Each structure stands twice: as C-alpha cells, then as structure tokens.
Amino acid sequence: MSIPADFKRNEAIGLDLGWLNHIHVNKAAADRRAASLANRRTVKKEYQAAWLVKAIELIDLTTLSGDDTPGRVERLCMKAMRPLRTDLVEALGLQERNLMTGAVCVYHEMIRHADKVLKGRLPIAAVSTGFPAGLTSMETKVREIELSVADGAQEIDIVITRQHVLTGNWQALYDEMVAYRQACGEAHVKAILATGDLVTLENVAKASMVCMMAGADFIKTSTGKEGVNATIPVSLVMVRAIREFHERTGFKVGYKPAGGVSTAKAALQYMTVMKEELGNEWLEPHLFRIGASSLLTDIERQLEHHVTGNYSAVHRHAQP
Ligand SMILES: O=C[C@H](O)COP(=O)(O)O
C-alpha cells in the first residue's frame, strides 16, 4: 500500500467529552439518505468496470475461520497478488497496473504463512485483542498485538470492548484504544466497533469519535461475526464522524466496512458513500478498505461479464 509522503498519521488528541455530548444522530434522516444512495443507478459499462477494478485494490481479502489452514491462507495470498485471471487482465488492458488487493486479513497464527507468500509485497492485517468478542484480559490483548507486530503484521484490526459503549464509559474506551495504538507502534490500527452490538446509531457515532480521539488510523464496522454487520446507514454515520473529525483536527482517518459485503453492487454502493461524503481522496487504500472474504469472486464474475458478455459459474473462479 502506498501512503502519500505528506500523509500525517492520526494521533491521540485527548478525550473531549464536551464534543461527545453534542453528538446526536437523526436516524430517520440517515435511513432516508442511505435508501437514496442504495437505490441510485450505479455507474455503467466502462465506468463500472473501472470502478470494479478500483474496488479490487480496496479489498482486505479475508479469511477468519476456525478451520483456516496454512494452505488456505497461502492460496488466499496468491489470489490477493493476482486477483484477476490473466485473460481478464489482458482483455481489460491492465498488464501494466500490477493489480493487487489492498491487504490480506488473517488470524495471528496465520501471519507467518501469509508472510511466506507475500514477502512484503502486500500488507498483512491481523485481527487482534481477543477477536471477535474482545473479552480477554487487557494484558493478553496488548501482548497479542505485540506478538502479531513481531510476526510481521503491518496492520492490526482490534475489537473494542462493547460494554464500554453500552455503559457510556467513554474514558475506558479511550484508554484501551490509546493502549492498543501504542502497542501497534508503526503498524496501523483499525478499530472494529462491532456496530451490530452497539444498539443505536448515536452509540456508533460516539464510539467512532472516541476511537479517533485516541489515535485510530481506521474505524471499521464489524468482525463479520455479529448478527448484523456492515450496513449503509451505519456507514453514513461513521464516515460523517470521520468528516467532522477531519474538519476539527486536520487528521484523516480511514474507513473499513466489513462483514457481509459480498457483491460487486454492494462494493459500488460503499464506494459511492465514500465519494459523496468524503471525496475522491477517501477512495484510496490508505483511507478506505472493504473487509470481505467472497467479494472478489463476484467482482471477477462481473468483470468477466463485462469482457465476454457471459457469466461463468462461481466455481470457475479460483477461491482461497
Ligand atoms: O473483516 C472481514 C470480515 O470478517 C469478512 O466478512 P465476510 O466473510 O462476511 O466477507
């Protein structure tokens, strides 16, 4: 992932409870705006193909299953480095682009297997801090981050302690996020809010803001394991928090919807949210990722349809 040379990484600015108390979310308005974005006619033909190619570069290609094996992770990494079949790359004129996904995302135990294949050509993101529930001890969680960084993860996807949000204990959320960011060192940290557990959009907005105040590089919706994962209304609330944080502090924080984003159409919707709410700068991998295990397969099918006019069966596309 290339980060612009003048990019200034977010840092802890202190917990501002006054700012937090002024955060309110109009749910009806967020739902209406989300519906209008979701129903909008998306870009067509060549433009759509270009957006889908771009979407590939934004994917954190993910496998987070209890039955993950070194072999599966190695196949995932090969796919991340060569996400499209050669005939499609040629037909789309992408030979010079060196197309790859944004990163791969795995459990700690799989970092070294990913590293064997990727050899630094793509970032490895490791989920951490007792993913997905986040209910191990603080000491264990911080150590887990340190071990993943030592094994070669350049990005750490932490899960927040949901009870801090549900009980309004913003100081505790701030403190844990500061500790995680510190343990990450140079590795970038994505704060998974597990929005499906947070009950209200106002909680989502406040948790987003506290994590950014504590130095999160990215805020991310979900682990993929909650009952409800990424949605457009939640995304609107989170990207608007990012916009407000940028306006007030000058820091640019990234966004990662994750969980259940499995179709090209959904990817285009999330890209539209980013473009309309934050602008083109937030359509680059240092500020936007889509966490997904099966999205790439659908994008490849849609691009094949663009090239040949036909859809192939899902099983014809190499899957990790
Ligand atoms: O962080 C990424 C998610 O765990 C992936 O979820 P998914 O398998 O629904 O695409």
PDB file of C-alpha atoms in Angstrom, residues 2 77 99 124 137 139 180 203 250 277 283 287 290 294 297 312 318:
ATOM      1  CA  SER A   2       1.464   3.362  -0.899  1.00  0.00           C
ATOM      2  CA  CYS A  77      -2.333 -14.668  -0.594  1.00  0.00           C
ATOM      3  CA  LEU A  99      -3.230  -5.177  -9.734  1.00  0.00           C
ATOM      4  CA  ILE A 124      -0.804  -8.332   6.293  1.00  0.00           C
ATOM      5  CA  SER A 137      -7.724  -9.553  29.776  1.00  0.00           C
ATOM      6  CA  GLU A 139      -2.737  -7.637  29.396  1.00  0.00           C
ATOM      7  CA  TYR A 180      -3.767  -0.539  21.519  1.00  0.00           C
ATOM      8  CA  ASN A 203     -23.545   4.929  20.133  1.00  0.00           C
ATOM      9  CA  GLY A 250      -6.996  18.037  10.317  1.00  0.00           C
ATOM     10  CA  GLU A 277     -19.479  12.097   1.756  1.00  0.00           C
ATOM     11  CA  LEU A 283     -11.272   6.155  -2.371  1.00  0.00           C
ATOM     12  CA  LEU A 287      -8.080   5.645   3.630  1.00  0.00           C
ATOM     13  CA  ILE A 290     -13.566  -3.235   2.282  1.00  0.00           C
ATOM     14  CA  SER A 294     -16.077 -13.570  -1.029  1.00  0.00           C
ATOM     15  CA  THR A 297     -15.256 -13.697  -6.635  1.00  0.00           C
ATOM     16  CA  SER A 312     -19.433 -18.058 -15.559  1.00  0.00           C
ATOM     17  CA  ALA A 318     -10.235 -19.605  -8.081  1.00  0.00           C
TER      18      ALA A 318
END
